[in-house]
Tab-separated table of C-alpha atoms in Angstrom:
chain	number	residue	atom	x	y	z
U	1332	MET	CA	-69.698	-37.628	6.718
U	1333	ARG	CA	-68.995	-33.897	6.998
U	1334	SER	CA	-69.875	-34.048	10.705
U	1335	MET	CA	-67.565	-36.968	11.288
U	1336	MET	CA	-64.705	-35.263	9.435
U	1337	ARG	CA	-65.053	-32.197	11.623
U	1338	ASN	CA	-64.843	-34.298	14.808
U	1339	ARG	CA	-61.243	-33.922	16.219
U	1340	ARG	CA	-61.702	-35.911	19.426
U	1341	GLY	CA	-58.792	-38.380	19.915
U	1342	ALA	CA	-56.362	-36.506	17.644
U	1343	THR	CA	-54.305	-35.335	20.611
U	1344	MET	CA	-53.956	-38.910	21.839
U	1345	VAL	CA	-52.467	-39.935	18.492
U	1346	LEU	CA	-50.052	-36.987	18.581
U	1347	VAL	CA	-49.021	-37.824	22.154
U	1348	ALA	CA	-48.424	-41.463	21.199
U	1349	VAL	CA	-46.182	-40.443	18.303
U	1350	LEU	CA	-44.241	-37.890	20.356
U	1351	LEU	CA	-43.938	-40.276	23.289
U	1352	THR	CA	-42.302	-42.846	21.034
U	1353	VAL	CA	-39.815	-40.240	19.824
U	1354	LEU	CA	-39.116	-39.016	23.355
U	1355	LEU	CA	-38.626	-42.547	24.620
U	1356	GLY	CA	-36.197	-43.157	21.784
U	1357	PHE	CA	-34.163	-40.064	22.669
U	1358	GLY	CA	-34.285	-40.979	26.361
U	1359	ALA	CA	-33.109	-44.504	25.680
U	1360	PHE	CA	-30.303	-43.176	23.502
U	1361	ALA	CA	-29.219	-40.752	26.246
U	1362	VAL	CA	-29.241	-43.485	28.900
U	1363	ASP	CA	-27.214	-45.840	26.752
U	1364	LEU	CA	-24.791	-43.119	25.702
U	1365	THR	CA	-24.173	-42.390	29.379
U	1366	GLN	CA	-23.665	-46.083	29.994
U	1367	GLN	CA	-21.094	-46.290	27.208
U	1368	THR	CA	-19.259	-43.251	28.569
U	1369	THR	CA	-19.173	-44.825	32.030
U	1370	PHE	CA	-18.053	-48.112	30.516
U	1371	ARG	CA	-15.126	-46.444	28.740
U	1372	SER	CA	-14.157	-44.504	31.878
U	1373	GLU	CA	-14.085	-47.657	34.003
U	1374	LEU	CA	-12.197	-49.533	31.286
U	1375	GLN	CA	-9.581	-46.776	31.139
U	1376	ARG	CA	-9.308	-46.826	34.915
U	1377	ALA	CA	-8.592	-50.560	34.766
U	1378	SER	CA	-5.838	-50.132	32.177
U	1379	ASP	CA	-4.318	-47.171	34.080
U	1380	ALA	CA	-4.236	-49.078	37.365
U	1381	ALA	CA	-2.759	-52.163	35.716
U	1382	ALA	CA	-0.038	-50.186	33.919
U	1383	LEU	CA	0.930	-48.377	37.143
U	1384	ALA	CA	1.065	-51.680	39.030
U	1385	GLY	CA	3.345	-53.090	36.357
U	1386	ALA	CA	5.617	-50.038	36.500
U	1387	VAL	CA	5.820	-50.257	40.302
U	1388	GLN	CA	6.945	-53.867	39.987
U	1389	LEU	CA	9.699	-52.831	37.571
U	1390	THR	CA	11.410	-51.055	40.477
U	1391	LYS	CA	11.483	-54.153	42.684
U	1392	PRO	CA	13.916	-57.077	42.785
U	1393	ASN	CA	11.386	-59.465	41.191
U	1394	TYR	CA	10.676	-57.070	38.331
U	1395	ASP	CA	10.019	-59.987	35.955
U	1396	GLN	CA	6.647	-60.340	37.698
U	1397	ALA	CA	5.371	-57.002	36.400
U	1398	ASP	CA	2.960	-58.771	34.039
U	1399	GLU	CA	1.474	-60.771	36.898
U	1400	GLN	CA	0.937	-57.659	38.994
U	1401	ALA	CA	-0.589	-55.775	36.090
U	1402	SER	CA	-2.971	-58.629	35.322
U	1403	ALA	CA	-4.039	-58.829	38.956
U	1404	PHE	CA	-4.739	-55.096	39.196
U	1405	SER	CA	-6.773	-55.112	36.016
U	1406	GLY	CA	-9.072	-57.583	37.748
U	1407	TYR	CA	-9.294	-55.445	40.871
U	1408	ASN	CA	-10.901	-52.689	38.799
U	1409	LYS	CA	-14.230	-54.007	37.564
U	1410	VAL	CA	-15.897	-52.623	34.462
U	1411	MET	CA	-19.637	-52.447	35.029
U	1412	GLY	CA	-19.196	-55.260	37.543
U	1413	GLN	CA	-17.208	-57.514	35.193
U	1414	ASN	CA	-13.510	-58.285	34.787
U	1415	PRO	CA	-12.030	-56.632	31.683
U	1416	THR	CA	-10.323	-58.770	29.077
U	1417	VAL	CA	-6.548	-58.334	29.110
U	1418	ASN	CA	-5.285	-58.136	25.541
U	1419	ALA	CA	-1.653	-57.153	26.117
U	1420	LEU	CA	0.866	-56.977	28.962
U	1421	ASP	CA	4.003	-55.460	27.504
U	1422	TYR	CA	7.402	-54.742	28.988
U	1423	GLY	CA	9.124	-51.925	27.162
U	1424	THR	CA	11.131	-48.735	27.105
U	1425	TRP	CA	9.980	-45.130	26.864
U	1426	ALA	CA	12.072	-42.623	24.945
U	1427	ASN	CA	11.254	-39.616	22.758
U	1428	ASN	CA	7.571	-39.957	23.699
U	1429	THR	CA	7.475	-43.425	22.153
U	1430	PHE	CA	6.863	-46.817	23.747
U	1431	THR	CA	8.998	-49.642	22.363
U	1432	ARG	CA	7.774	-53.107	23.232
U	1433	LEU	CA	10.254	-55.780	24.335
U	1434	GLY	CA	9.831	-58.915	22.245
U	1435	CYS	CA	9.858	-61.157	25.312
U	1436	SER	CA	6.494	-59.760	26.446
U	1437	PRO	CA	4.400	-60.722	28.257
U	1438	GLY	CA	6.488	-63.325	30.090
U	1439	CYS	CA	9.927	-61.684	30.214
U	1440	SER	CA	12.699	-63.209	32.277
U	1441	THR	CA	14.831	-61.137	34.640
U	1442	THR	CA	17.536	-60.944	31.979
U	1443	ASP	CA	15.162	-59.862	29.223
U	1444	ALA	CA	13.281	-57.359	31.390
U	1445	GLN	CA	16.363	-55.773	32.945
U	1446	GLY	CA	16.280	-52.706	30.715
U	1447	ALA	CA	12.527	-52.109	30.929
U	1448	ASN	CA	11.494	-48.725	32.272
U	1449	ALA	CA	7.890	-48.755	31.048
U	1450	PHE	CA	4.898	-51.056	31.059
U	1451	ARG	CA	1.898	-51.076	28.710
U	1452	VAL	CA	-1.497	-52.654	29.289
U	1453	ILE	CA	-4.303	-53.032	26.750
U	1454	VAL	CA	-7.720	-54.158	27.975
U	1455	SER	CA	-11.099	-54.497	26.358
U	1456	GLY	CA	-14.685	-55.181	27.279
U	1457	THR	CA	-18.138	-55.741	25.773
U	1458	GLY	CA	-21.422	-54.236	26.915
U	1459	GLY	CA	-24.989	-53.978	25.726
U	1460	PRO	CA	-27.762	-51.373	25.568
U	1461	ILE	CA	-30.113	-50.918	28.504
U	1462	LEU	CA	-33.182	-49.221	27.000
U	1463	SER	CA	-32.567	-48.648	23.324
U	1464	GLN	CA	-33.091	-52.341	22.606
U	1465	PHE	CA	-36.781	-51.761	23.321
U	1466	VAL	CA	-37.082	-49.070	20.669
U	1467	GLY	CA	-35.441	-50.931	17.855
U	1468	ARG	CA	-31.721	-50.550	18.606
U	1469	VAL	CA	-30.386	-53.977	19.479
U	1470	GLY	CA	-26.770	-55.108	19.749
U	1471	GLN	CA	-23.644	-54.970	21.866
U	1472	PHE	CA	-20.690	-52.595	21.796
U	1473	SER	CA	-16.989	-53.361	22.263
U	1474	MET	CA	-14.318	-51.000	23.566
U	1475	GLN	CA	-10.581	-51.126	24.085
U	1476	THR	CA	-8.272	-48.874	26.106
U	1477	GLN	CA	-4.557	-48.822	26.774
U	1478	ALA	CA	-2.194	-47.191	29.240
U	1479	VAL	CA	1.581	-46.801	29.438
U	1480	ALA	CA	3.257	-46.068	32.766
U	1481	ILE	CA	6.936	-45.242	33.095
U	1482	VAL	CA	9.412	-45.063	35.930
U	1483	ALA	CA	11.203	-41.727	35.898
U	1484	ASN	CA	14.595	-42.501	37.384
U	1485	SER	CA	15.158	-39.068	38.815
U	1486	ILE	CA	13.033	-36.266	40.131
U	1487	ILE	CA	13.473	-32.989	38.281
U	1488	GLN	CA	12.892	-30.723	41.263
U	1489	THR	CA	11.575	-30.901	44.777
U	1490	ASN	CA	10.895	-28.803	47.827
U	1491	CYS	CA	11.183	-31.800	50.124
U	1492	LEU	CA	14.923	-32.338	49.962
U	1493	LYS	CA	16.809	-33.352	53.078
U	1494	PRO	CA	19.826	-31.110	53.632
U	1495	PHE	CA	22.460	-33.685	52.736
U	1496	ALA	CA	24.480	-33.223	49.573
U	1497	VAL	CA	26.687	-36.079	48.433
U	1498	ASP	CA	29.358	-36.080	45.740
U	1499	TYR	CA	27.899	-37.827	42.678
U	1500	ARG	CA	31.198	-39.695	42.345
U	1501	THR	CA	30.471	-41.480	45.608
U	1502	LEU	CA	27.503	-43.152	43.926
U	1503	THR	CA	29.276	-43.977	40.670
U	1504	GLY	CA	32.327	-45.187	42.600
U	1505	ALA	CA	30.169	-47.580	44.588
U	1506	LEU	CA	28.458	-48.698	41.361
U	1507	ASN	CA	31.806	-49.275	39.649
U	1508	THR	CA	32.876	-51.429	42.571
U	1509	ALA	CA	29.620	-53.416	42.455
U	1510	ARG	CA	30.070	-53.874	38.697
U	1511	ASN	CA	33.717	-54.889	39.168
U	1512	GLN	CA	34.617	-52.176	36.670
U	1513	PRO	CA	36.757	-49.715	38.639
U	1514	GLY	CA	37.963	-48.008	35.459
U	1515	LEU	CA	34.559	-46.591	34.510
U	1516	SER	CA	34.204	-42.826	34.605
U	1517	LEU	CA	32.991	-41.372	37.886
U	1518	THR	CA	31.166	-38.538	36.109
U	1519	ARG	CA	29.215	-40.707	33.657
U	1520	ASP	CA	25.442	-40.884	33.429
U	1521	LEU	CA	23.795	-43.957	34.915
U	1522	ASP	CA	22.877	-46.757	32.535
U	1523	ALA	CA	20.525	-49.750	32.681
U	1524	THR	CA	23.107	-51.885	34.498
U	1525	ASP	CA	23.514	-49.239	37.200
U	1526	LEU	CA	19.783	-48.898	37.674
U	1527	ASN	CA	19.408	-52.663	37.853
U	1528	ILE	CA	21.957	-52.838	40.682
U	1529	MET	CA	20.131	-50.085	42.545
U	1530	ARG	CA	16.900	-52.004	42.048
U	1531	THR	CA	18.017	-55.528	42.897
U	1532	ASN	CA	21.076	-55.213	45.109
U	1533	PRO	CA	21.202	-51.750	46.676
U	1534	THR	CA	23.096	-52.915	49.754
U	1535	ALA	CA	26.084	-53.444	47.443
U	1536	LEU	CA	26.210	-49.631	47.318
U	1537	LYS	CA	27.004	-49.165	50.994
U	1538	VAL	CA	28.949	-46.039	51.793
U	1539	CYS	CA	30.252	-44.276	54.845
U	1540	LEU	CA	29.801	-40.511	54.746
U	1541	LYS	CA	31.462	-38.028	57.043
U	1542	GLU	CA	30.792	-34.339	57.323
U	1543	GLY	CA	33.665	-32.408	55.790
U	1544	SER	CA	37.088	-33.783	54.993
U	1545	GLY	CA	39.063	-36.521	56.672
U	1546	GLN	CA	38.651	-40.226	57.156
U	1547	ALA	CA	35.575	-41.321	59.048
U	1548	THR	CA	35.578	-44.276	61.376
U	1549	CYS	CA	33.178	-46.704	59.712
U	1550	SER	CA	31.739	-49.853	61.206
U	1551	ASN	CA	33.122	-51.897	58.319
U	1552	PRO	CA	35.528	-49.757	56.282
U	1553	GLY	CA	36.519	-52.588	53.956
U	1554	ALA	CA	32.969	-52.968	52.687
U	1555	ARG	CA	32.380	-49.263	52.127
U	1556	TYR	CA	33.211	-46.788	49.453
U	1557	PRO	CA	34.430	-43.764	51.437
U	1558	GLY	CA	32.884	-40.393	50.804
U	1559	ASN	CA	31.727	-37.177	52.420
U	1560	PHE	CA	28.400	-35.464	52.850
U	1561	ASN	CA	27.857	-31.744	52.880
U	1562	ILE	CA	25.405	-29.817	55.007
U	1563	VAL	CA	23.240	-27.820	52.620
U	1564	ASN	CA	21.672	-24.479	53.461
U	1565	LEU	CA	18.068	-24.975	52.398
U	1566	ASP	CA	16.671	-22.171	54.507
U	1567	PRO	CA	15.975	-18.780	52.868
U	1568	GLY	CA	17.105	-17.129	56.103
U	1569	ASP	CA	20.270	-17.675	58.058
U	1570	GLY	CA	20.336	-21.454	57.674
U	1571	GLY	CA	21.494	-22.006	61.208
U	1572	ALA	CA	21.829	-25.271	63.060
U	1573	ASN	CA	18.200	-25.274	64.194
U	1574	ASP	CA	17.048	-24.761	60.601
U	1575	TYR	CA	19.299	-27.610	59.546
U	1576	GLU	CA	17.734	-29.975	62.071
U	1577	ALA	CA	14.217	-28.892	61.082
U	1578	ASN	CA	14.941	-29.452	57.399
U	1579	ILE	CA	16.009	-33.013	58.103
U	1580	SER	CA	12.899	-33.856	60.090
U	1581	SER	CA	10.477	-32.045	57.775
U	1582	CYS	CA	10.634	-30.414	54.342
U	1583	SER	CA	12.138	-27.187	53.122
U	1584	ALA	CA	10.078	-24.725	51.102
U	1585	GLN	CA	12.990	-23.924	48.799
U	1586	GLN	CA	12.851	-25.514	45.339
U	1587	VAL	CA	15.960	-27.489	44.457
U	1588	GLY	CA	16.421	-29.278	41.158
U	1589	ILE	CA	18.906	-30.676	38.698
U	1590	GLY	CA	21.251	-27.843	37.778
U	1591	SER	CA	20.659	-25.947	41.016
U	1592	HIS	CA	23.666	-24.616	42.912
U	1593	LEU	CA	24.040	-25.544	46.538
U	1594	GLU	CA	25.349	-23.364	49.310
U	1595	VAL	CA	27.231	-25.577	51.741
U	1596	GLU	CA	27.321	-24.799	55.436
U	1597	THR	CA	30.286	-25.332	57.677
U	1598	GLY	CA	30.512	-26.169	61.318
U	1599	ASN	CA	29.895	-29.110	63.596
U	1600	LYS	CA	26.320	-30.371	63.244
U	1601	VAL	CA	26.684	-33.745	64.948
U	1602	GLY	CA	23.810	-33.376	67.384
U	1603	LYS	CA	21.536	-31.709	64.844
U	1604	THR	CA	22.273	-34.411	62.286
U	1605	ILE	CA	21.382	-37.228	64.664
U	1606	THR	CA	18.330	-35.482	66.148
U	1607	GLY	CA	16.956	-34.537	62.749
U	1608	LYS	CA	17.609	-38.000	61.335
U	1609	ASN	CA	15.819	-39.654	64.261
U	1610	ALA	CA	12.800	-37.362	63.884
U	1611	TRP	CA	12.554	-38.173	60.175
U	1612	CYS	CA	13.088	-41.916	60.576
U	1613	ALA	CA	10.408	-42.079	63.274
U	1614	GLN	CA	7.865	-41.733	60.457
U	1615	PHE	CA	9.088	-45.051	59.063
U	1616	GLY	CA	8.752	-46.800	62.401
U	1617	SER	CA	12.428	-47.666	62.681
U	1618	SER	CA	15.718	-47.570	60.807
U	1619	PRO	CA	16.679	-47.949	58.069
U	1620	CYS	CA	14.844	-45.036	56.529
U	1621	THR	CA	15.099	-43.214	53.234
U	1622	MET	CA	15.876	-39.594	52.462
U	1623	LYS	CA	15.866	-37.638	49.234
U	1624	ALA	CA	19.418	-36.442	48.666
U	1625	ALA	CA	21.124	-34.137	46.201
U	1626	LEU	CA	24.135	-35.579	44.372
U	1627	TRP	CA	26.465	-32.920	43.005
U	1628	LEU	CA	29.365	-32.441	40.640
U	1629	ASN	CA	31.605	-29.407	40.522
U	1630	PRO	CA	31.920	-27.544	37.217
U	1631	SER	CA	35.423	-29.056	37.104
U	1632	PRO	CA	34.635	-32.607	38.282
U	1633	GLY	CA	38.273	-33.504	38.842
U	1634	ASN	CA	38.784	-30.621	41.237
U	1635	SER	CA	36.811	-30.991	44.444
U	1636	THR	CA	37.755	-27.501	45.608
U	1637	ALA	CA	36.900	-25.625	42.408
U	1638	THR	CA	35.736	-22.097	43.142
U	1639	THR	CA	35.115	-20.814	39.642
U	1640	GLY	CA	33.525	-22.146	36.505
U	1641	LYS	CA	30.871	-21.424	33.957
U	1642	ASN	CA	28.221	-23.182	36.043
U	1643	CYS	CA	28.927	-21.331	39.265
U	1644	LYS	CA	26.311	-18.870	40.409
U	1645	ASN	CA	26.985	-15.395	39.066
U	1646	GLY	CA	28.583	-13.049	41.539
U	1647	GLN	CA	29.407	-15.801	44.019
U	1648	THR	CA	32.744	-17.271	44.986
U	1649	GLY	CA	33.643	-20.134	47.235
U	1650	SER	CA	33.444	-23.863	46.721
U	1651	GLY	CA	29.963	-24.091	48.209
U	1652	TRP	CA	28.314	-22.324	45.295
U	1653	CYS	CA	30.043	-24.601	42.811
U	1654	ARG	CA	28.267	-27.716	43.941
U	1655	GLU	CA	25.875	-28.156	41.048
U	1656	VAL	CA	23.143	-30.780	41.428
U	1657	LYS	CA	23.656	-33.666	39.022
U	1658	LEU	CA	20.924	-35.941	40.318
U	1659	LEU	CA	18.225	-36.024	42.949
U	1660	GLY	CA	18.435	-39.527	44.308
U	1661	SER	CA	17.544	-41.579	47.336
U	1662	PHE	CA	19.707	-42.641	50.234
U	1663	VAL	CA	18.811	-45.239	52.861
U	1664	ILE	CA	20.295	-44.357	56.228
U	1665	THR	CA	21.229	-47.339	58.354
U	1666	SER	CA	22.987	-45.369	61.096
U	1667	ALA	CA	24.069	-41.857	62.021
U	1668	GLY	CA	26.458	-41.108	64.827
U	1669	ASP	CA	29.322	-39.108	66.219
U	1670	GLN	CA	32.875	-40.153	65.421
U	1671	GLY	CA	36.015	-38.457	66.622
U	1672	ASN	CA	38.666	-37.677	64.036
U	1673	GLY	CA	41.939	-36.182	65.201
U	1674	GLY	CA	40.237	-34.710	68.240
U	1675	ASN	CA	37.446	-33.106	66.210
U	1676	ALA	CA	34.040	-34.710	66.488
U	1677	GLY	CA	32.061	-35.085	63.290
U	1678	ALA	CA	28.800	-36.618	62.150
U	1679	VAL	CA	29.064	-39.940	60.333
U	1680	ILE	CA	26.244	-41.332	58.225
U	1681	GLU	CA	26.224	-44.907	56.972
U	1682	GLY	CA	23.810	-46.250	54.394
U	1683	TYR	CA	23.352	-47.045	50.729
U	1684	PHE	CA	21.899	-45.575	47.566
U	1685	THR	CA	18.778	-47.121	46.127
U	1686	ALA	CA	16.026	-46.651	43.564
U	1687	LEU	CA	12.443	-47.005	44.761
U	1688	VAL	CA	9.065	-45.465	44.057
U	1689	THR	CA	7.803	-42.424	45.874
U	1690	ASN	CA	4.849	-42.849	48.227
U	1691	GLY	CA	4.247	-39.117	48.424
U	1692	THR	CA	3.677	-36.342	45.939
U	1693	ILE	CA	6.689	-34.778	44.283
U	1694	GLY	CA	7.576	-31.632	46.120
U	1695	GLY	CA	4.776	-32.374	48.516
U	1696	THR	CA	4.442	-33.206	52.159
U	1697	GLY	CA	3.354	-36.826	52.315
U	1698	SER	CA	3.804	-38.814	55.486
U	1699	PRO	CA	6.564	-39.582	54.942
U	1700	ALA	CA	7.047	-37.507	51.801
U	1701	GLY	CA	8.393	-39.537	48.916
U	1702	PRO	CA	12.137	-39.338	48.466
U	1703	LEU	CA	12.490	-41.276	45.280
U	1704	ASP	CA	11.489	-42.142	41.739
U	1705	ARG	CA	8.072	-41.282	40.418
U	1706	LEU	CA	5.537	-43.080	38.270
U	1707	VAL	CA	4.035	-41.268	35.310
U	1708	LEU	CA	1.126	-42.226	33.103
U	1709	VAL	CA	2.242	-41.103	29.677
U	1710	GLN	CA	-0.492	-42.640	27.524
C-alpha cells in the first residue's frame, strides 16, 4: 500500500485533462465573444446603411418611399450571412439632438412626410454560440441596433465653393413666386415648404443671373425671377481672371462659410465664366450641372449698395466686403453665355436652385466634388 501511494505515474495526465478543459472553456468563450462582437458590428452596419438610404430618399421627389429604400438596404447588408429583422422604419425630425418620430411611420404619404428631415431604422438579429455549447454553455443571443440619419440642409463651410455669389433674395423671391405668396419676406429663413419645393419642383425656381447691374437678356424672361450674380475673389493672391476661371473648374483652397464676408471682383469675365463653367460641367458629362454657390445678404438687407454695418469686415469699406454669406446652397446651371446690354457685353447664367445630396466630401475634392446637402449619422 505504501509503495502504491508513493507511485505518481499518471498524475500529470489528470492535471493536463483538468487544465485542458479549463483552457478549452476559455478558448470557446473567447471565440464566441468575438463572434458576438462581429455580429453587433455587422448589425450596426446594416442599421447605419438603411438609415442613410432612407435619408437620401428624403431629398428626392418620391420621398415617401424612404421606408422602402431603407428596408431594401438593410437586406443588402447581411449579418453573419443572414438578413437582419427590421423592427422600425421611422420618418421624423431632428432638432436639439433629439429624434421625433412622425406618427404616420412607417408608411407615410407625401403629405405626411413632407416635413421629415431625418430617418430612423431599428434592426435586430439572433445568433448562437460556436464552441461554448460543447463546454456547457448552450443558448442563443439576441441583439438590436438603431441608427438615425439626418439631412443637413446647408453646409456650414467649404473650400470647394465656385466663385459665384448670388443675392439670397433671388432664391426667396423665386420661392415666394412658386408658393404664390409674393408678400413673404425676402430675408426670411427657409421653412419646410421651401425645402419641399426645392426637393420636388426645383425647376420652378428658374432664374436668370447677369454679372453686375442691368437687365439681362434671358431666353424666357417671363418665367424667370431676375437677379444678378457676383464674381467672388476666392484666391488668396490677386484673384485675377485666370484665377477666377480656375476656381470655377476646380476648387479653391480658401475656407468660406456662413457668416463669411465676400470680396466681389469687378470687370468683364464673360469668356472666363463660360470656359470655367464648361470645364466644371464636363465632369457631369453634359449640362445641366450643379455648383455650390454662396447666397449673401448685406448687413442692411434693404440696401443693396450698403458699405457699412456691424457685420462688415473691420477696416474695410466698399460694398464687396458687405456681402455676408447667409447660406451655402446649390445652383443647377442650364446655360451660360454672353449677352450684350447697352453695348457692354456681360456673362449671363441661367439655371435654378435645388436641394440634393452631396456625392463628395464636404470641403473635399471629389469628382465632381459635392456641391450640396450632406447626410449625417447622428445616432
